[in-house]
PDB file of C-alpha atoms in Angstrom:
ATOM      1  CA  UNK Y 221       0.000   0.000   0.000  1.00  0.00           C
ATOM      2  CA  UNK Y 222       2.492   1.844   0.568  1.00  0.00           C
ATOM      3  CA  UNK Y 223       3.787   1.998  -3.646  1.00  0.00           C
ATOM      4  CA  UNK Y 224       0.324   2.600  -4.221  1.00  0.00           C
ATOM      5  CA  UNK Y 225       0.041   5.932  -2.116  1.00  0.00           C
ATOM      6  CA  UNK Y 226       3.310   7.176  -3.329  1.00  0.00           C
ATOM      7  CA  UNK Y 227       2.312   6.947  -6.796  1.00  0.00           C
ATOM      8  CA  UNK Y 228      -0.813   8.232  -6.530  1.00  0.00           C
ATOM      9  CA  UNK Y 229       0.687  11.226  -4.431  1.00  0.00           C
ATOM     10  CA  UNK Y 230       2.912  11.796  -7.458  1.00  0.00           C
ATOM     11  CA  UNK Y 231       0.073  11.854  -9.564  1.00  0.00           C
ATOM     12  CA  UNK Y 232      -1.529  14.432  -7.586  1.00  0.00           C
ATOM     13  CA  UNK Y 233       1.684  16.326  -7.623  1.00  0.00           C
ATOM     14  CA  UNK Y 234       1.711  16.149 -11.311  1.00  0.00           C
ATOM     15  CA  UNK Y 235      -2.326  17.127 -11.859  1.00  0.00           C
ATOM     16  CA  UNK Y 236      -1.321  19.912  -9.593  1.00  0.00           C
ATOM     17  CA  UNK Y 237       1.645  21.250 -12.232  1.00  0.00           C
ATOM     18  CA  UNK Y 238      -0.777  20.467 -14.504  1.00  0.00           C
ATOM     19  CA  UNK Y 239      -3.580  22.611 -13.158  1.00  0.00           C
ATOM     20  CA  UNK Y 240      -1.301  25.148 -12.609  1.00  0.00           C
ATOM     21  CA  UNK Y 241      -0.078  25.794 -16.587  1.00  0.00           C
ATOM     22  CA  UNK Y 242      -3.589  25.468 -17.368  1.00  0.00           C
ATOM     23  CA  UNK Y 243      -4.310  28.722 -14.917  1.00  0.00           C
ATOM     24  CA  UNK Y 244      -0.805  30.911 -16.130  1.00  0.00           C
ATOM     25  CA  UNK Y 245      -1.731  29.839 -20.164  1.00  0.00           C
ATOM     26  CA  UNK Y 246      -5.689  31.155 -19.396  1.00  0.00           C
ATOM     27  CA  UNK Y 247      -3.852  34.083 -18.017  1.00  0.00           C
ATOM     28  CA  UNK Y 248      -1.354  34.532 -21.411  1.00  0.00           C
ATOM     29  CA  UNK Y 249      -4.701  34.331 -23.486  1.00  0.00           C
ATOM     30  CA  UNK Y 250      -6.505  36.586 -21.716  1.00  0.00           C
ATOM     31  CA  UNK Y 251      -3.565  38.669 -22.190  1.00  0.00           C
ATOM     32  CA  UNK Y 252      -3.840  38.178 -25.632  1.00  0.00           C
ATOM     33  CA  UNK Y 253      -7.802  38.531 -26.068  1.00  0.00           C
ATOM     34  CA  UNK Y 254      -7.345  42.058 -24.468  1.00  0.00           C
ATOM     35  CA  UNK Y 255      -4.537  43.183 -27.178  1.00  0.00           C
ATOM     36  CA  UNK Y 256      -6.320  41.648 -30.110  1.00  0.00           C
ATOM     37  CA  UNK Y 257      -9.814  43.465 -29.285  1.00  0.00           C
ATOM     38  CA  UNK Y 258      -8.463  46.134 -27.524  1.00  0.00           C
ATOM     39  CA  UNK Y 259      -5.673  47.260 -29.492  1.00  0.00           C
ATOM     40  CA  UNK Y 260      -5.736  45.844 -32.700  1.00  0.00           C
ATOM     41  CA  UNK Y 261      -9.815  46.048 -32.703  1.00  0.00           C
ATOM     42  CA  UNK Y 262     -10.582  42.640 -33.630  1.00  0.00           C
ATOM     43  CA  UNK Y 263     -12.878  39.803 -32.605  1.00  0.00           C
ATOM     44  CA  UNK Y 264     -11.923  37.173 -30.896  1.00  0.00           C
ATOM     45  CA  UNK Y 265     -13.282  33.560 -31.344  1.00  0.00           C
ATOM     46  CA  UNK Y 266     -11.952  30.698 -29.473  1.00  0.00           C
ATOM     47  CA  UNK Y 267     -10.013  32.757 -26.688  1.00  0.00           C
ATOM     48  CA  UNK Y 268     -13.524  33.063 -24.403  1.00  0.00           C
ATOM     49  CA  UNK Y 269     -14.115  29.229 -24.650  1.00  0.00           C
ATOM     50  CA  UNK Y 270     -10.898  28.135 -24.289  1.00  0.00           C
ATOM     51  CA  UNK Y 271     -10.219  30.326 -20.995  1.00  0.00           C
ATOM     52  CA  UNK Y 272     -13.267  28.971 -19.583  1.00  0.00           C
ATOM     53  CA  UNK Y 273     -12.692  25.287 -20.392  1.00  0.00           C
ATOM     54  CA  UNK Y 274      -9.201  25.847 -18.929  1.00  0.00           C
ATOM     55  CA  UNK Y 275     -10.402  27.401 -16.004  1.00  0.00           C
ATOM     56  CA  UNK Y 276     -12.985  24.126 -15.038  1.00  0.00           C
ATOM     57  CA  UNK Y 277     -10.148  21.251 -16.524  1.00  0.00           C
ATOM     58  CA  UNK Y 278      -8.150  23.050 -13.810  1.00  0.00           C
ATOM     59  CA  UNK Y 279     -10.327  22.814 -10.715  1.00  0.00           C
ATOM     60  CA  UNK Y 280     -11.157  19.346 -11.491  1.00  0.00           C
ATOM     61  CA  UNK Y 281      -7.517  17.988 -11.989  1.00  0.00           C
ATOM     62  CA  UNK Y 282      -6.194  20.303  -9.550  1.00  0.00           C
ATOM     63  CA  UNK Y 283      -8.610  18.857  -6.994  1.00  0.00           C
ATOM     64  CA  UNK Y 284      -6.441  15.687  -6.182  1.00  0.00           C
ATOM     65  CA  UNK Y 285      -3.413  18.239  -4.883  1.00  0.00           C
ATOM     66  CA  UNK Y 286      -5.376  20.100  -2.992  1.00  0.00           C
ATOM     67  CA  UNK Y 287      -6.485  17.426  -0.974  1.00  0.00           C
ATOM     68  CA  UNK Y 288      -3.411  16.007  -0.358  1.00  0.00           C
ATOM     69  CA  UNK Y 289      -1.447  18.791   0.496  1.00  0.00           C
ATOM     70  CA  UNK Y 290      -4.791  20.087   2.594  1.00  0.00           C
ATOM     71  CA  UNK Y 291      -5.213  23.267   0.793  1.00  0.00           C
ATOM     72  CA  UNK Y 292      -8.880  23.342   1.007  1.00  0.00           C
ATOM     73  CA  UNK Y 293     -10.712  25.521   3.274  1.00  0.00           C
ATOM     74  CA  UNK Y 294     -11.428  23.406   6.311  1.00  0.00           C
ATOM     75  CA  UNK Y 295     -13.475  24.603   9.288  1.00  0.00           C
ATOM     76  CA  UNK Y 296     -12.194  22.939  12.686  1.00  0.00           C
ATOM     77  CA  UNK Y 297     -13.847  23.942  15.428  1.00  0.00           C
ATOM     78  CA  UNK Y 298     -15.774  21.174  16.049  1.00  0.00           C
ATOM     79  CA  UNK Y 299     -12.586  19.008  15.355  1.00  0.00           C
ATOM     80  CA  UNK Y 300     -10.760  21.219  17.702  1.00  0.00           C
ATOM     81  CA  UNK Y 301     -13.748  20.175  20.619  1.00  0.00           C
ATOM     82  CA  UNK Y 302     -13.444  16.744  20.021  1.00  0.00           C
ATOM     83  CA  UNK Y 303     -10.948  13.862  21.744  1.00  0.00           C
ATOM     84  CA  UNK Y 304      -8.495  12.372  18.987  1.00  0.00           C
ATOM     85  CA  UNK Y 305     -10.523   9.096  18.496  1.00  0.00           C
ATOM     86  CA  UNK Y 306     -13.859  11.102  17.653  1.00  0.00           C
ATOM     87  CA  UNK Y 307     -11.405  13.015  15.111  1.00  0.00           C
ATOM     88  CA  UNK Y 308      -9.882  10.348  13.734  1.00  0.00           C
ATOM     89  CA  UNK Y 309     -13.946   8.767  13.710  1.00  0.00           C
ATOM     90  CA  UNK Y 310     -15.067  12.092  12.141  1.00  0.00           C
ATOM     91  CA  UNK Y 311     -11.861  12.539   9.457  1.00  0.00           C
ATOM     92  CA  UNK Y 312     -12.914   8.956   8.234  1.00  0.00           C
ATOM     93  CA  UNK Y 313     -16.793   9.771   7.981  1.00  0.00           C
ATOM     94  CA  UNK Y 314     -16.254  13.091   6.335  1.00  0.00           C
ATOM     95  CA  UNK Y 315     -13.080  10.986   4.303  1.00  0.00           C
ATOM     96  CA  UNK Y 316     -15.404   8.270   3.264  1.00  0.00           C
ATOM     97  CA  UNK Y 317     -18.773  10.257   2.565  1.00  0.00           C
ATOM     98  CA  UNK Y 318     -16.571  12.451  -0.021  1.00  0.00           C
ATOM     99  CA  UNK Y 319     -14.861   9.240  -2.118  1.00  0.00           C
ATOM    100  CA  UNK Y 320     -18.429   8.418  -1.971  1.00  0.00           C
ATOM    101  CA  UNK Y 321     -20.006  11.312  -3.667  1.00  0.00           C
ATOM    102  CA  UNK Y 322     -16.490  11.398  -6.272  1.00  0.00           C
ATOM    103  CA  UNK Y 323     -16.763   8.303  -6.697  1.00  0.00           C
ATOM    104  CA  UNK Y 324     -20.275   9.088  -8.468  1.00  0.00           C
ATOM    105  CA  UNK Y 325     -19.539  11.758  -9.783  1.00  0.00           C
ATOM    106  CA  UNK Y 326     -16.644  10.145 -11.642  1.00  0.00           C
ATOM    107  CA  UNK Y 327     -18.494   7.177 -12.515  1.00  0.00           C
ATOM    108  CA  UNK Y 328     -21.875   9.594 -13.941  1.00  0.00           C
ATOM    109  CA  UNK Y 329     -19.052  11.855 -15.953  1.00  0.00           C
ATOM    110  CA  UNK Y 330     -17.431   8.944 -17.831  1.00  0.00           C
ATOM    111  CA  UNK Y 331     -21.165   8.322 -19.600  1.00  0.00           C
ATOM    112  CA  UNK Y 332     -21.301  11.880 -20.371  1.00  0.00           C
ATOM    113  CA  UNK Y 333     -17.878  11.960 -21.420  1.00  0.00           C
ATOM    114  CA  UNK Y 334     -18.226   9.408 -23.949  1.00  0.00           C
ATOM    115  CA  UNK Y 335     -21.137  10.545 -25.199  1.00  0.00           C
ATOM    116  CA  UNK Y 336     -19.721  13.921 -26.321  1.00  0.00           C
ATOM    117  CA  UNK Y 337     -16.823  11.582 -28.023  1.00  0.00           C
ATOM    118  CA  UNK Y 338     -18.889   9.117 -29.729  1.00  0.00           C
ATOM    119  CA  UNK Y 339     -21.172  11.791 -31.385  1.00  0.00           C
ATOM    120  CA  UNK Y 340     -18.020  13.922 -31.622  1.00  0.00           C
ATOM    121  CA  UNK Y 341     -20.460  16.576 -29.671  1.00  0.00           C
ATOM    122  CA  UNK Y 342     -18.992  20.122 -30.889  1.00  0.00           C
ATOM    123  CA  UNK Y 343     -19.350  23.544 -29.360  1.00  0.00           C
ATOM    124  CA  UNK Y 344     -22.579  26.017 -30.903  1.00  0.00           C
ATOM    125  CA  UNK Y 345     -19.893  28.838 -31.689  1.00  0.00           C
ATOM    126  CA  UNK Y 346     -17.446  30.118 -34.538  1.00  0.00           C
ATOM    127  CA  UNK Y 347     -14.756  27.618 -32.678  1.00  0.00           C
ATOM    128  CA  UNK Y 348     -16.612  24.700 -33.116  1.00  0.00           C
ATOM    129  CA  UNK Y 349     -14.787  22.838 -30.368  1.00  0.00           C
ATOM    130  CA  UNK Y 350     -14.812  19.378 -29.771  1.00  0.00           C
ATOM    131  CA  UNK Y 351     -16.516  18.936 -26.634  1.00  0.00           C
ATOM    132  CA  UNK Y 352     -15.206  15.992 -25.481  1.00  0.00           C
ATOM    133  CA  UNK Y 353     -11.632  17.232 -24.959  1.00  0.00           C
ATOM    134  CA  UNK Y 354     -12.531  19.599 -21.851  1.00  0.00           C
ATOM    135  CA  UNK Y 355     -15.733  17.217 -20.605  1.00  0.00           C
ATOM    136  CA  UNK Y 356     -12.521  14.691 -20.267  1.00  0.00           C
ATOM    137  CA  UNK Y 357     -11.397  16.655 -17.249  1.00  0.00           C
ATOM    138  CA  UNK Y 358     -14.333  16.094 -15.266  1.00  0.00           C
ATOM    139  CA  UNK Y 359     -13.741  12.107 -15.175  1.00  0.00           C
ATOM    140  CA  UNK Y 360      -9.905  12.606 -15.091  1.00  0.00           C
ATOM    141  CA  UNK Y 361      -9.833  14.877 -12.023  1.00  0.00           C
ATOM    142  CA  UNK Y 362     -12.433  13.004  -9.831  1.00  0.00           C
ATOM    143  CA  UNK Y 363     -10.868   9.539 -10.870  1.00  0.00           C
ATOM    144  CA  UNK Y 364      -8.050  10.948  -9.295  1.00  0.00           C
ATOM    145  CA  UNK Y 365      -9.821  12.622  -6.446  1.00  0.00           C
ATOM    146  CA  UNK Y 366     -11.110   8.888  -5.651  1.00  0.00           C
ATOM    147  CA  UNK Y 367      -7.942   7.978  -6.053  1.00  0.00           C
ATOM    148  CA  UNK Y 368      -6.535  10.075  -3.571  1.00  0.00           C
ATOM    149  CA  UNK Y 369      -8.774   9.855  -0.881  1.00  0.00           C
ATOM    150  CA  UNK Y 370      -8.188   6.257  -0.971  1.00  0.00           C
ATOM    151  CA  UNK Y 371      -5.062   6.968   0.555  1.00  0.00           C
ATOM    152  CA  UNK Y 372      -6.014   9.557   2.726  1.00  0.00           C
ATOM    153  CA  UNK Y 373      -8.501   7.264   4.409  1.00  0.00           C
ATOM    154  CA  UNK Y 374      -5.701   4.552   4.659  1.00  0.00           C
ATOM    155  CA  UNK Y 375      -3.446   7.115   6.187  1.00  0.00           C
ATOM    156  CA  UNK Y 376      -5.718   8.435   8.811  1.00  0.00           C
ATOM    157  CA  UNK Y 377      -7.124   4.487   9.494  1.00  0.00           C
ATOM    158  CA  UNK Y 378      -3.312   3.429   9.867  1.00  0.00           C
ATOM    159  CA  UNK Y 379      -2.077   6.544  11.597  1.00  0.00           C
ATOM    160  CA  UNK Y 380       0.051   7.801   9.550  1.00  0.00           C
ATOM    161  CA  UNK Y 381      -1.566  11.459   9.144  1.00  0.00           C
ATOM    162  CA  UNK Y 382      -3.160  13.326  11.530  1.00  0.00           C
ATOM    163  CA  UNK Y 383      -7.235  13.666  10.973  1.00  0.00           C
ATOM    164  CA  UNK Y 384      -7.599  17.706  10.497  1.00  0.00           C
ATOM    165  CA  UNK Y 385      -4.088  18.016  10.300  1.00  0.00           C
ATOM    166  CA  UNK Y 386      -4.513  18.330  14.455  1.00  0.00           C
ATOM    167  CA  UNK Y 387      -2.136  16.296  17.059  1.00  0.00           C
ATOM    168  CA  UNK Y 388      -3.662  14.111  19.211  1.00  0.00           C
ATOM    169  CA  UNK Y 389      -3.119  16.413  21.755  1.00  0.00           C
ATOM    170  CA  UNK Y 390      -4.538  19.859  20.088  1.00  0.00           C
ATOM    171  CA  UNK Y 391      -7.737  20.711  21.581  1.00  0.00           C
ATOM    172  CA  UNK Y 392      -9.822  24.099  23.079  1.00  0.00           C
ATOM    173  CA  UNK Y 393      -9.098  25.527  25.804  1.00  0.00           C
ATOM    174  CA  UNK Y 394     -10.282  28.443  28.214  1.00  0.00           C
ATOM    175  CA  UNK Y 395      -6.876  29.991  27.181  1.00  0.00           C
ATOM    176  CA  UNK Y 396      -7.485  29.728  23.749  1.00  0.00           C
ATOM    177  CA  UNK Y 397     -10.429  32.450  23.695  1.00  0.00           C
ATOM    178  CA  UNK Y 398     -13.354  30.566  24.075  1.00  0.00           C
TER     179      UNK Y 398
END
Protein backbone atom coordinates (compact mmCIF):
# COMPACT_ATOMS: atom_id res chain seq x y z
CA UNK A 1 0.00 0.00 0.00
CA UNK A 2 2.49 1.84 0.57
CA UNK A 3 3.79 2.00 -3.65
CA UNK A 4 0.32 2.60 -4.22
CA UNK A 5 0.04 5.93 -2.12
CA UNK A 6 3.31 7.18 -3.33
CA UNK A 7 2.31 6.95 -6.80
CA UNK A 8 -0.81 8.23 -6.53
CA UNK A 9 0.69 11.23 -4.43
CA UNK A 10 2.91 11.80 -7.46
CA UNK A 11 0.07 11.85 -9.56
CA UNK A 12 -1.53 14.43 -7.59
CA UNK A 13 1.68 16.33 -7.62
CA UNK A 14 1.71 16.15 -11.31
CA UNK A 15 -2.33 17.13 -11.86
CA UNK A 16 -1.32 19.91 -9.59
CA UNK A 17 1.65 21.25 -12.23
CA UNK A 18 -0.78 20.47 -14.50
CA UNK A 19 -3.58 22.61 -13.16
CA UNK A 20 -1.30 25.15 -12.61
CA UNK A 21 -0.08 25.79 -16.59
CA UNK A 22 -3.59 25.47 -17.37
CA UNK A 23 -4.31 28.72 -14.92
CA UNK A 24 -0.81 30.91 -16.13
CA UNK A 25 -1.73 29.84 -20.16
CA UNK A 26 -5.69 31.16 -19.40
CA UNK A 27 -3.85 34.08 -18.02
CA UNK A 28 -1.35 34.53 -21.41
CA UNK A 29 -4.70 34.33 -23.49
CA UNK A 30 -6.50 36.59 -21.72
CA UNK A 31 -3.56 38.67 -22.19
CA UNK A 32 -3.84 38.18 -25.63
CA UNK A 33 -7.80 38.53 -26.07
CA UNK A 34 -7.35 42.06 -24.47
CA UNK A 35 -4.54 43.18 -27.18
CA UNK A 36 -6.32 41.65 -30.11
CA UNK A 37 -9.81 43.47 -29.28
CA UNK A 38 -8.46 46.13 -27.52
CA UNK A 39 -5.67 47.26 -29.49
CA UNK A 40 -5.74 45.84 -32.70
CA UNK A 41 -9.82 46.05 -32.70
CA UNK A 42 -10.58 42.64 -33.63
CA UNK A 43 -12.88 39.80 -32.60
CA UNK A 44 -11.92 37.17 -30.90
CA UNK A 45 -13.28 33.56 -31.34
CA UNK A 46 -11.95 30.70 -29.47
CA UNK A 47 -10.01 32.76 -26.69
CA UNK A 48 -13.52 33.06 -24.40
CA UNK A 49 -14.11 29.23 -24.65
CA UNK A 50 -10.90 28.14 -24.29
CA UNK A 51 -10.22 30.33 -20.99
CA UNK A 52 -13.27 28.97 -19.58
CA UNK A 53 -12.69 25.29 -20.39
CA UNK A 54 -9.20 25.85 -18.93
CA UNK A 55 -10.40 27.40 -16.00
CA UNK A 56 -12.98 24.13 -15.04
CA UNK A 57 -10.15 21.25 -16.52
CA UNK A 58 -8.15 23.05 -13.81
CA UNK A 59 -10.33 22.81 -10.72
CA UNK A 60 -11.16 19.35 -11.49
CA UNK A 61 -7.52 17.99 -11.99
CA UNK A 62 -6.19 20.30 -9.55
CA UNK A 63 -8.61 18.86 -6.99
CA UNK A 64 -6.44 15.69 -6.18
CA UNK A 65 -3.41 18.24 -4.88
CA UNK A 66 -5.38 20.10 -2.99
CA UNK A 67 -6.49 17.43 -0.97
CA UNK A 68 -3.41 16.01 -0.36
CA UNK A 69 -1.45 18.79 0.50
CA UNK A 70 -4.79 20.09 2.59
CA UNK A 71 -5.21 23.27 0.79
CA UNK A 72 -8.88 23.34 1.01
CA UNK A 73 -10.71 25.52 3.27
CA UNK A 74 -11.43 23.41 6.31
CA UNK A 75 -13.47 24.60 9.29
CA UNK A 76 -12.19 22.94 12.69
CA UNK A 77 -13.85 23.94 15.43
CA UNK A 78 -15.77 21.17 16.05
CA UNK A 79 -12.59 19.01 15.35
CA UNK A 80 -10.76 21.22 17.70
CA UNK A 81 -13.75 20.18 20.62
CA UNK A 82 -13.44 16.74 20.02
CA UNK A 83 -10.95 13.86 21.74
CA UNK A 84 -8.50 12.37 18.99
CA UNK A 85 -10.52 9.10 18.50
CA UNK A 86 -13.86 11.10 17.65
CA UNK A 87 -11.41 13.02 15.11
CA UNK A 88 -9.88 10.35 13.73
CA UNK A 89 -13.95 8.77 13.71
CA UNK A 90 -15.07 12.09 12.14
CA UNK A 91 -11.86 12.54 9.46
CA UNK A 92 -12.91 8.96 8.23
CA UNK A 93 -16.79 9.77 7.98
CA UNK A 94 -16.25 13.09 6.34
CA UNK A 95 -13.08 10.99 4.30
CA UNK A 96 -15.40 8.27 3.26
CA UNK A 97 -18.77 10.26 2.57
CA UNK A 98 -16.57 12.45 -0.02
CA UNK A 99 -14.86 9.24 -2.12
CA UNK A 100 -18.43 8.42 -1.97
CA UNK A 101 -20.01 11.31 -3.67
CA UNK A 102 -16.49 11.40 -6.27
CA UNK A 103 -16.76 8.30 -6.70
CA UNK A 104 -20.27 9.09 -8.47
CA UNK A 105 -19.54 11.76 -9.78
CA UNK A 106 -16.64 10.14 -11.64
CA UNK A 107 -18.49 7.18 -12.52
CA UNK A 108 -21.87 9.59 -13.94
CA UNK A 109 -19.05 11.85 -15.95
CA UNK A 110 -17.43 8.94 -17.83
CA UNK A 111 -21.16 8.32 -19.60
CA UNK A 112 -21.30 11.88 -20.37
CA UNK A 113 -17.88 11.96 -21.42
CA UNK A 114 -18.23 9.41 -23.95
CA UNK A 115 -21.14 10.54 -25.20
CA UNK A 116 -19.72 13.92 -26.32
CA UNK A 117 -16.82 11.58 -28.02
CA UNK A 118 -18.89 9.12 -29.73
CA UNK A 119 -21.17 11.79 -31.39
CA UNK A 120 -18.02 13.92 -31.62
CA UNK A 121 -20.46 16.58 -29.67
CA UNK A 122 -18.99 20.12 -30.89
CA UNK A 123 -19.35 23.54 -29.36
CA UNK A 124 -22.58 26.02 -30.90
CA UNK A 125 -19.89 28.84 -31.69
CA UNK A 126 -17.45 30.12 -34.54
CA UNK A 127 -14.76 27.62 -32.68
CA UNK A 128 -16.61 24.70 -33.12
CA UNK A 129 -14.79 22.84 -30.37
CA UNK A 130 -14.81 19.38 -29.77
CA UNK A 131 -16.52 18.94 -26.63
CA UNK A 132 -15.21 15.99 -25.48
CA UNK A 133 -11.63 17.23 -24.96
CA UNK A 134 -12.53 19.60 -21.85
CA UNK A 135 -15.73 17.22 -20.61
CA UNK A 136 -12.52 14.69 -20.27
CA UNK A 137 -11.40 16.65 -17.25
CA UNK A 138 -14.33 16.09 -15.27
CA UNK A 139 -13.74 12.11 -15.17
CA UNK A 140 -9.90 12.61 -15.09
CA UNK A 141 -9.83 14.88 -12.02
CA UNK A 142 -12.43 13.00 -9.83
CA UNK A 143 -10.87 9.54 -10.87
CA UNK A 144 -8.05 10.95 -9.30
CA UNK A 145 -9.82 12.62 -6.45
CA UNK A 146 -11.11 8.89 -5.65
CA UNK A 147 -7.94 7.98 -6.05
CA UNK A 148 -6.53 10.08 -3.57
CA UNK A 149 -8.77 9.85 -0.88
CA UNK A 150 -8.19 6.26 -0.97
CA UNK A 151 -5.06 6.97 0.55
CA UNK A 152 -6.01 9.56 2.73
CA UNK A 153 -8.50 7.26 4.41
CA UNK A 154 -5.70 4.55 4.66
CA UNK A 155 -3.45 7.12 6.19
CA UNK A 156 -5.72 8.44 8.81
CA UNK A 157 -7.12 4.49 9.49
CA UNK A 158 -3.31 3.43 9.87
CA UNK A 159 -2.08 6.54 11.60
CA UNK A 160 0.05 7.80 9.55
CA UNK A 161 -1.57 11.46 9.14
CA UNK A 162 -3.16 13.33 11.53
CA UNK A 163 -7.24 13.67 10.97
CA UNK A 164 -7.60 17.71 10.50
CA UNK A 165 -4.09 18.02 10.30
CA UNK A 166 -4.51 18.33 14.46
CA UNK A 167 -2.14 16.30 17.06
CA UNK A 168 -3.66 14.11 19.21
CA UNK A 169 -3.12 16.41 21.76
CA UNK A 170 -4.54 19.86 20.09
CA UNK A 171 -7.74 20.71 21.58
CA UNK A 172 -9.82 24.10 23.08
CA UNK A 173 -9.10 25.53 25.80
CA UNK A 174 -10.28 28.44 28.21
CA UNK A 175 -6.88 29.99 27.18
CA UNK A 176 -7.48 29.73 23.75
CA UNK A 177 -10.43 32.45 23.69
CA UNK A 178 -13.35 30.57 24.07
Amino acid sequence: MERFAAFVRMLSRISGIFAILLILISILVVCQMIFQRGVLGQSTIWQTEFVIFSLIAATFIGAPYILMTHGHVNVDLLPLLLGHRSRVALALLASCLALAFCAVVFWESIFWWYEAYSINRLTSTIWRARLWIPYFSVPLGMGLLCLQYIVDIWAIATGRDMPFGLKPEDGLTSGDGL
